[in-house]
PDB file of C-alpha atoms in Angstrom:
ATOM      1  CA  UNK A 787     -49.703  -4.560 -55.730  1.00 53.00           C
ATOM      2  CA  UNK A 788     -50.140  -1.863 -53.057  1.00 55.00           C
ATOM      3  CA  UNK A 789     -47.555  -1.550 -50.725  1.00 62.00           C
ATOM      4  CA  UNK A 790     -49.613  -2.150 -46.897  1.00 60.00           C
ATOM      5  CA  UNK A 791     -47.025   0.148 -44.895  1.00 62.00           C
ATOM      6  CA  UNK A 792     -47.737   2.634 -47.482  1.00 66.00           C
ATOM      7  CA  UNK A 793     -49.406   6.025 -46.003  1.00 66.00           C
ATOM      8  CA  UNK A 794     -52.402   6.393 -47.361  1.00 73.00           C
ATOM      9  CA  UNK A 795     -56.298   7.198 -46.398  1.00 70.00           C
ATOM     10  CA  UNK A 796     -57.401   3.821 -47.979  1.00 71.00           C
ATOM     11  CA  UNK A 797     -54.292   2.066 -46.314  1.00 68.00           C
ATOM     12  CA  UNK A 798     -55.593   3.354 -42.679  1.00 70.00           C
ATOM     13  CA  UNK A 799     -59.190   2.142 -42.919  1.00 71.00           C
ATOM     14  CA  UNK A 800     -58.131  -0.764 -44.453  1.00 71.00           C
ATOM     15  CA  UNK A 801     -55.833  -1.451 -40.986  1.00 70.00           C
ATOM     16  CA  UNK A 802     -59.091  -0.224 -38.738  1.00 72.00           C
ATOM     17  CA  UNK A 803     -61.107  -2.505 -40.390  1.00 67.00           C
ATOM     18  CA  UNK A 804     -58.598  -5.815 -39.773  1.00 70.00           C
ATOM     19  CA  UNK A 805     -57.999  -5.950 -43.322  1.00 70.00           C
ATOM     20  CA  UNK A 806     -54.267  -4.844 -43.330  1.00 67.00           C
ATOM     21  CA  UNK A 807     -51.730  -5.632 -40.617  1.00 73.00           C
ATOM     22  CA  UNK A 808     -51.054  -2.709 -39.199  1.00 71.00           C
ATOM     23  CA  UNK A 809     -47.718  -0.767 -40.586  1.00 67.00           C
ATOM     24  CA  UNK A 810     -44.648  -1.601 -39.631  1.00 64.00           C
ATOM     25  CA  UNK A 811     -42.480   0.992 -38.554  1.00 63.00           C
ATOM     26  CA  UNK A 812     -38.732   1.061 -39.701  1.00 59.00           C
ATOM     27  CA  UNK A 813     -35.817   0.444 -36.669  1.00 56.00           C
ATOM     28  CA  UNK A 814     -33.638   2.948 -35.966  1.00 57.00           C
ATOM     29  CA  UNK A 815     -30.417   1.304 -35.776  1.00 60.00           C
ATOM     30  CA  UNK A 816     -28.919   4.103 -34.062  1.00 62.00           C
ATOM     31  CA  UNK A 817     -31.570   4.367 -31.282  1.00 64.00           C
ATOM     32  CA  UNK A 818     -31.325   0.595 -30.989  1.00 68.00           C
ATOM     33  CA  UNK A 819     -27.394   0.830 -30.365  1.00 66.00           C
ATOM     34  CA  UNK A 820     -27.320   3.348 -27.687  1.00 63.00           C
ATOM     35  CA  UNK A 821     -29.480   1.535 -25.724  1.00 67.00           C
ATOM     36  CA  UNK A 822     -27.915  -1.086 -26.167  1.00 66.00           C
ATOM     37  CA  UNK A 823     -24.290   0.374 -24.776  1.00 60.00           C
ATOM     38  CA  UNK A 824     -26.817   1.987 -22.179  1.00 58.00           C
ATOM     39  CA  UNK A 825     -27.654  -1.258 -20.920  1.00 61.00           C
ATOM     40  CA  UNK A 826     -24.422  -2.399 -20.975  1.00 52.00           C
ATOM     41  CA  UNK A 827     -23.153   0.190 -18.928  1.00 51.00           C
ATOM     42  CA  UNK A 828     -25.225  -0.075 -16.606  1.00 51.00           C
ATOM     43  CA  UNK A 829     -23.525  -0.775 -13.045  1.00 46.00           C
ATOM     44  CA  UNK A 830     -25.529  -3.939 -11.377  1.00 54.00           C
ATOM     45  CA  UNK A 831     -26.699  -4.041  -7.757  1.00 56.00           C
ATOM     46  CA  UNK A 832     -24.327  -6.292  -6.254  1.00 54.00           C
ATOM     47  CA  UNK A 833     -20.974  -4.645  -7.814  1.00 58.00           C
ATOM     48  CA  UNK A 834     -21.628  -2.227  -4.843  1.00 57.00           C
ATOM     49  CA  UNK A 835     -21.965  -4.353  -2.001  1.00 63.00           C
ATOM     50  CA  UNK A 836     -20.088  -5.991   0.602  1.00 66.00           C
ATOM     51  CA  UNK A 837     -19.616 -10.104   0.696  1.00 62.00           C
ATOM     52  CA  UNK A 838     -22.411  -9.968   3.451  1.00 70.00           C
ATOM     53  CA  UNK A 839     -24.675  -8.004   1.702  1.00 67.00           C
ATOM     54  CA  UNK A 840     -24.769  -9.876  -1.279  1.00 62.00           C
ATOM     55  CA  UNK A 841     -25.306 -12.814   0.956  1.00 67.00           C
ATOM     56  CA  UNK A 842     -28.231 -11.788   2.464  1.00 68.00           C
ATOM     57  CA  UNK A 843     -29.969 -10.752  -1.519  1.00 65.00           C
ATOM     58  CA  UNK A 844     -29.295 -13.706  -3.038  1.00 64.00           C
ATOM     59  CA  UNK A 845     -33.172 -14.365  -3.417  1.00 63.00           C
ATOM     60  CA  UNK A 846     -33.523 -10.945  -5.382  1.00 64.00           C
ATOM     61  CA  UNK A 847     -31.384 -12.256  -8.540  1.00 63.00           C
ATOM     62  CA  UNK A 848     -32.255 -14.430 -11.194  1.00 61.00           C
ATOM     63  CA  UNK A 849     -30.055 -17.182 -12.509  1.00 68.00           C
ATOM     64  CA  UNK A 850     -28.106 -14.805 -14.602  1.00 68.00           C
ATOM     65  CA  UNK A 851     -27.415 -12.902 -12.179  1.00 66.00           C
ATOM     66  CA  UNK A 852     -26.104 -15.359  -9.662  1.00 67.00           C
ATOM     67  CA  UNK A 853     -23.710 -16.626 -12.049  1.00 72.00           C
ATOM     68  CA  UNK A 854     -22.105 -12.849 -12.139  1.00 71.00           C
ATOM     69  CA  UNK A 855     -22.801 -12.816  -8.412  1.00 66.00           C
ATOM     70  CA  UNK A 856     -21.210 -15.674  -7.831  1.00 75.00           C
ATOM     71  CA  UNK A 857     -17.802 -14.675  -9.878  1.00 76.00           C
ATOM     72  CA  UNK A 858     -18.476 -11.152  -8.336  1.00 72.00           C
ATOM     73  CA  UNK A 859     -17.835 -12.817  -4.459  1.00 72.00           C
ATOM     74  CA  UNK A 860     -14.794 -14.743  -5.633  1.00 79.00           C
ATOM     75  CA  UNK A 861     -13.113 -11.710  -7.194  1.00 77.00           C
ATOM     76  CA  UNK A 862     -14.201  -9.635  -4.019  1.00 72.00           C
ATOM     77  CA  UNK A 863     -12.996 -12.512  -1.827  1.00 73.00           C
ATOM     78  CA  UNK A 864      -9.767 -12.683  -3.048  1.00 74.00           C
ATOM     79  CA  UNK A 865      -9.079  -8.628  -2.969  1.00 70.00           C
ATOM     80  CA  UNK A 866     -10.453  -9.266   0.607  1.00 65.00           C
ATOM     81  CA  UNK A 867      -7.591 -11.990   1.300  1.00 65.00           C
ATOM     82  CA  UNK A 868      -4.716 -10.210  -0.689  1.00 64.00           C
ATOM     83  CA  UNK A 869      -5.814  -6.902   1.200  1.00 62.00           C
ATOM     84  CA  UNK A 870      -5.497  -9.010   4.793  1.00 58.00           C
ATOM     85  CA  UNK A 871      -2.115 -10.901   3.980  1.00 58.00           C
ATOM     86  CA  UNK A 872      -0.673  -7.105   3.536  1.00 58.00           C
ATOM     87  CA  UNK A 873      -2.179  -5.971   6.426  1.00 58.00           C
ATOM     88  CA  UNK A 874      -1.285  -8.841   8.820  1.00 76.00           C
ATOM     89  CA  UNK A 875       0.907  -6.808  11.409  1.00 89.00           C
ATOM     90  CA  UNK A 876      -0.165  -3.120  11.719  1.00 90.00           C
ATOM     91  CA  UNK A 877       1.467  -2.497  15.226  1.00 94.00           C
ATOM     92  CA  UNK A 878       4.580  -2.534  17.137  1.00 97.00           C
ATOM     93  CA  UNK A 879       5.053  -5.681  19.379  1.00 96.00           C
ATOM     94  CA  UNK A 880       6.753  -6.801  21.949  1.00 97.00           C
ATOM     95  CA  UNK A 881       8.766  -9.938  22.295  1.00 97.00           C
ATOM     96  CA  UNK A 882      11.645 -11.100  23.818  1.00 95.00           C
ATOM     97  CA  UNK A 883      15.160 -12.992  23.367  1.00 95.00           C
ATOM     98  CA  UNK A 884      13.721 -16.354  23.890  1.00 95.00           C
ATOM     99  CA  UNK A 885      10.942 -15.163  21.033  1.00 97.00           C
ATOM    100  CA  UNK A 886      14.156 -13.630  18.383  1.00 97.00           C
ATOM    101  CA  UNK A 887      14.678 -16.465  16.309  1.00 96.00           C
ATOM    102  CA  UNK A 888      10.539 -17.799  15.442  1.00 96.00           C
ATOM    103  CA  UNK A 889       9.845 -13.857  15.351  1.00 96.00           C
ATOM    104  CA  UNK A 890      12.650 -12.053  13.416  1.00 97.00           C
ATOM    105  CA  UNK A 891      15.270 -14.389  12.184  1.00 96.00           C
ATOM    106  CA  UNK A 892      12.535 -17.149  10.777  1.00 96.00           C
ATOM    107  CA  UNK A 893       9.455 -14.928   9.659  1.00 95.00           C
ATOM    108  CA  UNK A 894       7.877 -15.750   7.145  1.00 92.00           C
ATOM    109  CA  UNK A 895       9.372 -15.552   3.350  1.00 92.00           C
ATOM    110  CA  UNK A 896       9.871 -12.059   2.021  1.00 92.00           C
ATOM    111  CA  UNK A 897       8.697 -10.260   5.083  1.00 94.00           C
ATOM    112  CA  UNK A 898      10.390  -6.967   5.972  1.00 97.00           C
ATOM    113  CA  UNK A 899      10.840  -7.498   9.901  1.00 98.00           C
ATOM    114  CA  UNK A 900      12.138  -3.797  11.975  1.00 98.00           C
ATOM    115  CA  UNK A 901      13.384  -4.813  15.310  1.00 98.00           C
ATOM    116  CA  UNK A 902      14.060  -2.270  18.084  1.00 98.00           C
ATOM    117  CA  UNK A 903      16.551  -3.231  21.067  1.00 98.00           C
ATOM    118  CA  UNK A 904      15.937  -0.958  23.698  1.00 98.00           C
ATOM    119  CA  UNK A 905      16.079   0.185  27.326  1.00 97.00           C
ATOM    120  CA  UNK A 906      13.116   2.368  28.101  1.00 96.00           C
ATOM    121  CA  UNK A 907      15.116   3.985  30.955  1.00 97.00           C
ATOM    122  CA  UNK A 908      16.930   5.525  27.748  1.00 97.00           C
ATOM    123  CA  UNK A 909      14.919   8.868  26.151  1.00 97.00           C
ATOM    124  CA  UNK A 910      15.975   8.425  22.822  1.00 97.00           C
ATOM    125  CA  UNK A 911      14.728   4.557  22.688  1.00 98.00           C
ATOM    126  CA  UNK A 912      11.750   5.776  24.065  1.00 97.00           C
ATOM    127  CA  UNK A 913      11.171   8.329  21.171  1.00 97.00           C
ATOM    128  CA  UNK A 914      12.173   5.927  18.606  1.00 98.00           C
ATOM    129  CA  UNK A 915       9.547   3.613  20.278  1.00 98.00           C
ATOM    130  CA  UNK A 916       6.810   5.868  19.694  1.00 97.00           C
ATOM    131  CA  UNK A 917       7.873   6.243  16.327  1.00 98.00           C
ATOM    132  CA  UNK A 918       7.684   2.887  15.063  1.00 98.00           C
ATOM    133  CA  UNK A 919       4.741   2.334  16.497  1.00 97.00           C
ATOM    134  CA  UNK A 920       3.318   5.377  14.216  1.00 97.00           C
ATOM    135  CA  UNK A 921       5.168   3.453  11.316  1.00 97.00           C
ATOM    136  CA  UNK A 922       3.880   0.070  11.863  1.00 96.00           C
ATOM    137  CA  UNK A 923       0.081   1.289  11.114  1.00 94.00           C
ATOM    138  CA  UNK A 924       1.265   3.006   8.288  1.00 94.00           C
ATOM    139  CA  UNK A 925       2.809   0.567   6.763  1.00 94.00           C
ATOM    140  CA  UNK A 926       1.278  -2.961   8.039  1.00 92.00           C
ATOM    141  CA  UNK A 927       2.849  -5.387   5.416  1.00 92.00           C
ATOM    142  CA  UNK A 928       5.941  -5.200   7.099  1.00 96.00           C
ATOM    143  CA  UNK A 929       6.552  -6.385  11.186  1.00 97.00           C
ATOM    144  CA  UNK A 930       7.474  -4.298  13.631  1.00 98.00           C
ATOM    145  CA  UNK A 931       9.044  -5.729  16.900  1.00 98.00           C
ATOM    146  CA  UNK A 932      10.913  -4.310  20.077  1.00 98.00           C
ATOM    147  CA  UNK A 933      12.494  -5.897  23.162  1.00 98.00           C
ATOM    148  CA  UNK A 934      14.674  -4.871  25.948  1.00 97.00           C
ATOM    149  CA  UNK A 935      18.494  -5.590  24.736  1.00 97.00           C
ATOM    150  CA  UNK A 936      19.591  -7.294  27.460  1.00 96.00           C
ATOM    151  CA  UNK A 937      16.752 -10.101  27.294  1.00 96.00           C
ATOM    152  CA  UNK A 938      18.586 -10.521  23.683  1.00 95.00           C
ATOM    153  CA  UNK A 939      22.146  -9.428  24.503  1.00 94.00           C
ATOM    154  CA  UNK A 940      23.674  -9.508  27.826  1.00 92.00           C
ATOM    155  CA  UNK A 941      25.788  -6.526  28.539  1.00 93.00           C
ATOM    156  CA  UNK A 942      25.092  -4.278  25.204  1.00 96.00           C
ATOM    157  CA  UNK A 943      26.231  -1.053  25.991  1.00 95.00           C
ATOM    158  CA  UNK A 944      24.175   2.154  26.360  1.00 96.00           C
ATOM    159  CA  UNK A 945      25.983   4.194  23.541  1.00 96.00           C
ATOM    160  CA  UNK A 946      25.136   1.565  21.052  1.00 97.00           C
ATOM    161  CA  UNK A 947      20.947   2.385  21.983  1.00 98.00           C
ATOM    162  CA  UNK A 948      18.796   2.729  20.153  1.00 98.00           C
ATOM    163  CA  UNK A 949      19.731  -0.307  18.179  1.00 98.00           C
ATOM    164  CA  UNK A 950      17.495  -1.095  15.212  1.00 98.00           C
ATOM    165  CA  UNK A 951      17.724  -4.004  12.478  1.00 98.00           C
ATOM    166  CA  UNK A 952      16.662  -4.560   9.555  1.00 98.00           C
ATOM    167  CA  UNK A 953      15.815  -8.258   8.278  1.00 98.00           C
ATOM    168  CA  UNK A 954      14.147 -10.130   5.312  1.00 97.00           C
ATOM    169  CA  UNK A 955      14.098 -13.966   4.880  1.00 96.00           C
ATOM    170  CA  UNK A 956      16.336 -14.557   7.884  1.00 96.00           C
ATOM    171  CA  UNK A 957      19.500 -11.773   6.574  1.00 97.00           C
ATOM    172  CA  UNK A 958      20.372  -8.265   8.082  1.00 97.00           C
ATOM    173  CA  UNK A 959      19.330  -5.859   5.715  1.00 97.00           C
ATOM    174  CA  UNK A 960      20.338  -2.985   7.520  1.00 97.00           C
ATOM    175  CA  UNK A 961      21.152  -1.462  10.567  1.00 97.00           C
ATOM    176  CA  UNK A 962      21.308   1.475  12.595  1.00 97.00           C
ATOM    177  CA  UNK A 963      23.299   1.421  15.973  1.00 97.00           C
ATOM    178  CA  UNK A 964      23.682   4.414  18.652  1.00 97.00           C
ATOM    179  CA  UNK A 965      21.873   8.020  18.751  1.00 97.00           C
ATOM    180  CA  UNK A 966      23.521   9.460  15.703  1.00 95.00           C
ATOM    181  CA  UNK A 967      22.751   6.651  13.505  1.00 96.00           C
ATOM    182  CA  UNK A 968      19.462   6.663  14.173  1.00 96.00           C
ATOM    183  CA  UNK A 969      19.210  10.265  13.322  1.00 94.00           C
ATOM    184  CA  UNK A 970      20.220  12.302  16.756  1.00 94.00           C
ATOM    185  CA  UNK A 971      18.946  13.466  19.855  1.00 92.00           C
ATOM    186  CA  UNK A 972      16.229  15.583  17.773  1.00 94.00           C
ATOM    187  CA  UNK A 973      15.128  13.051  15.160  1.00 95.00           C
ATOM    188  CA  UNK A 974      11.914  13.336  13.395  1.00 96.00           C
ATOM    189  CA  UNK A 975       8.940  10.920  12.492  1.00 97.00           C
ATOM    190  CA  UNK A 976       9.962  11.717   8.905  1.00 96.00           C
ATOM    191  CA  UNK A 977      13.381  11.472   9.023  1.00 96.00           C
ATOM    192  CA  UNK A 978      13.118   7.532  10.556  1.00 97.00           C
ATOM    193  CA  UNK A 979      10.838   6.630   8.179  1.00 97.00           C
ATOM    194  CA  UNK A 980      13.353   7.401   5.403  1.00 96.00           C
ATOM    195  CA  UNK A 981      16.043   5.603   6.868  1.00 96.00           C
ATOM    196  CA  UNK A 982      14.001   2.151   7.001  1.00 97.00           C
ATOM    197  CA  UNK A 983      13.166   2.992   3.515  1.00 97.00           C
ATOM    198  CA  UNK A 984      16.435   2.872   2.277  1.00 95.00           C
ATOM    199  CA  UNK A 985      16.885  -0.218   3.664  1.00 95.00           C
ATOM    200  CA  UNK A 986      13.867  -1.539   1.715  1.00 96.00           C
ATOM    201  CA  UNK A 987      11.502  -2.705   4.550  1.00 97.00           C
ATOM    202  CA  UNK A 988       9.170   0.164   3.789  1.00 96.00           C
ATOM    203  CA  UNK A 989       7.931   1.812   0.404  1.00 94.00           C
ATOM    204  CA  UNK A 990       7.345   5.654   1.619  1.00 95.00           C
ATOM    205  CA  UNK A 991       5.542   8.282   0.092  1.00 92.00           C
ATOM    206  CA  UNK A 992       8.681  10.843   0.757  1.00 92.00           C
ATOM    207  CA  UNK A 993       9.996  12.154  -1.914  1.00 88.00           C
ATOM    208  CA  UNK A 994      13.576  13.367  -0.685  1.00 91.00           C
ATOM    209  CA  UNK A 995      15.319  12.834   2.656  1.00 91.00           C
ATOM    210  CA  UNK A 996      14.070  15.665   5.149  1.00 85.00           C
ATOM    211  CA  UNK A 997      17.575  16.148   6.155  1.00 76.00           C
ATOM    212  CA  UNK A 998      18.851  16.867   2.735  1.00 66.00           C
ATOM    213  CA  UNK A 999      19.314  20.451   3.442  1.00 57.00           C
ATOM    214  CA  UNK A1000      21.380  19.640   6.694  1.00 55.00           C
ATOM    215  CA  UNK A1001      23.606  17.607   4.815  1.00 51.00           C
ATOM    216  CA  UNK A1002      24.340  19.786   2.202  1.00 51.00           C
ATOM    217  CA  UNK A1003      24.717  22.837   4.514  1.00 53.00           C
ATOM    218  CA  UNK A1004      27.558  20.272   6.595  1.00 49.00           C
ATOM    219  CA  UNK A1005      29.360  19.604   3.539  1.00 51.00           C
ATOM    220  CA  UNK A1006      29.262  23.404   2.536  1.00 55.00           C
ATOM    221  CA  UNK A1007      30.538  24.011   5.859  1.00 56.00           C
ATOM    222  CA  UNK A1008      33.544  21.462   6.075  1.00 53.00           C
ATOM    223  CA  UNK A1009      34.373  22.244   2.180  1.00 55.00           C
ATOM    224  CA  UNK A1010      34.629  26.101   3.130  1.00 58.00           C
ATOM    225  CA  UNK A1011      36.626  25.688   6.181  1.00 58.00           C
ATOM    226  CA  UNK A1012      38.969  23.021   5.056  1.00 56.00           C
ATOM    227  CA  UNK A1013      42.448  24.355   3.377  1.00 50.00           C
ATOM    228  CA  UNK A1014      43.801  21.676   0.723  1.00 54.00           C
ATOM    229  CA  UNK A1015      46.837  21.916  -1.065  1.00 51.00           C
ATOM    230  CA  UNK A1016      46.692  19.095  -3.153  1.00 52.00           C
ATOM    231  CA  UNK A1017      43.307  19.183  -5.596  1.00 50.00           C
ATOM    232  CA  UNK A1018      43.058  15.302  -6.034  1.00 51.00           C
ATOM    233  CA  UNK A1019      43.541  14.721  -1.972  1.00 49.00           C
ATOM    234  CA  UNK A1020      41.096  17.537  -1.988  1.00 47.00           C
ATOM    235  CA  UNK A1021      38.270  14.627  -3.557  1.00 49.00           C
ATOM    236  CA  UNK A1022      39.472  12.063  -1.829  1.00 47.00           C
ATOM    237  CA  UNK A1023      38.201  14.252   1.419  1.00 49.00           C
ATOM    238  CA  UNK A1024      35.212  15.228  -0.077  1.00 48.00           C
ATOM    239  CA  UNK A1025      33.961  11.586  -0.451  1.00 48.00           C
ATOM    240  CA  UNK A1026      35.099  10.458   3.029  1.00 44.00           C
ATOM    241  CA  UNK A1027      32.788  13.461   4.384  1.00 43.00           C
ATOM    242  CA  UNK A1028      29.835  12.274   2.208  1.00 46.00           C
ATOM    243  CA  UNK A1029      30.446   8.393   3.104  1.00 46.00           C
ATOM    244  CA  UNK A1030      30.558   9.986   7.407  1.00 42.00           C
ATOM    245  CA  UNK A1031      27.430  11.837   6.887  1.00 44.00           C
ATOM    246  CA  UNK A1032      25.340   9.214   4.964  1.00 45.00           C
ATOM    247  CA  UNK A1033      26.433   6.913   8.053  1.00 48.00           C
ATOM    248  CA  UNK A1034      25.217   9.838  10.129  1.00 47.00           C
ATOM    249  CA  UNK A1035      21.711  10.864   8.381  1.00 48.00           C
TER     250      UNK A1035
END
């Protein structure tokens, strides 16, 4: 029998004429695949729009494609959610004594709160103010609150300003009382933001503490000038300075 999808001169006036179907040409499987994965990979409409947006096309899809819509919002909607819950403070406020307790001491569970006692007739308060307003957008998961000390504590002394703490789930976490503490009359934006980090409140992007050169320079300095006798008592100093300059940077 002859084979129809054989080429022949017969075979094609055979298929002009009706008589034979006309030929049948072999899939290429490989073709067929890539556009297949082309298809695939092809990045829908609505994976680039916003909730509103896909809101106002939802005419322009077809079943199928509301279905993936549809799971498309949810997953977008609860980014959108996580991405305000971690971004719920974003600025330095102010409060006051009466306020303490709901605002620092009961936040909510597992939120950093920074709390600044100050007197703004003081410069250094002042400065630190500025900076932890500048730290609260940058890092808006975590609360940021100031008040004037004596609406919190009655007769807190000036030396022990700027006064900052540290809390999570109603604990201290840390603290930094007085000028030097908080990193001198000539602190940086830099330099505060890696003290609050080693308390945990923030996650920074610093690599090393900015005043790790001062240190080490101070400790060179005391090592050099100091005269020891014994070698072990020697040690014993050495630690002490580290443990008084950690307090003080």
């Amino acid at each position: 029998m002859q084979d129809p999808n054989e080429d022949t001169e017969w075979n094609d006036i055979l298929r002009d004429f009706g008589i034979l179907p006309l030929k049948v040409e072999p899939k290429d499987e490989t073709e067929e695949m890539v556009l297949r994965l082309q298809k695939e990979a092809e990045v829908k409409p609505y994976e680039s729009m916003t909730l509103n947006e896909l809101k106002e096309a939802e005419d322009e899809f077809d079943e199928e494609d509301m279905k993936a819509v549809e799971k498309y919002r949810q997953q977008r909607l609860q980014e959108w959610k996580s991405l305000q819950k971690r971004q719920k403070y974003g600025e330095l406020r102010e409060i006051s004594g009466d306020q303490y307790i709901k605002e620092v001491t009961n936040a909510p569970k597992n939120v950093w709160v920074i709390i600044h006692l100050y007197r703004s007739s003081i410069p250094m308060c002042v400065l630190v103010n500025q900076y932890l307003n500048l730290l609260a957008r940058k890092f808006p998961e975590t609360k940021f609150v100031k008040a004037i000390v004596n609406s919190c504590i009655q007769n807190y002394h000036d030396r022990c300003l700027p006064t900052i703490f540290v809390y999570k789930n109603g604990q201290i976490k840390g603290r930094l009382i007085g000028v030097t503490e908080c990193g001198g009359a000539n602190l940086k934006l830099e330099e505060l933001e890696w003290k609050l980090a080693e308390s945990g409140a923030i996650k920074t992007d610093l690599e090393e503490n900015p005043k790790k050169d001062i240190i080490n320079i101070m400790i060179s300095s005391i090592r050099s000038t100091s005269v020891h006798d014994d070698t072990n008592s020697t040690g014993s100093n050495t630690d002490e300075t580290k443990c008084f300059l950690s307090r003080m940077f």
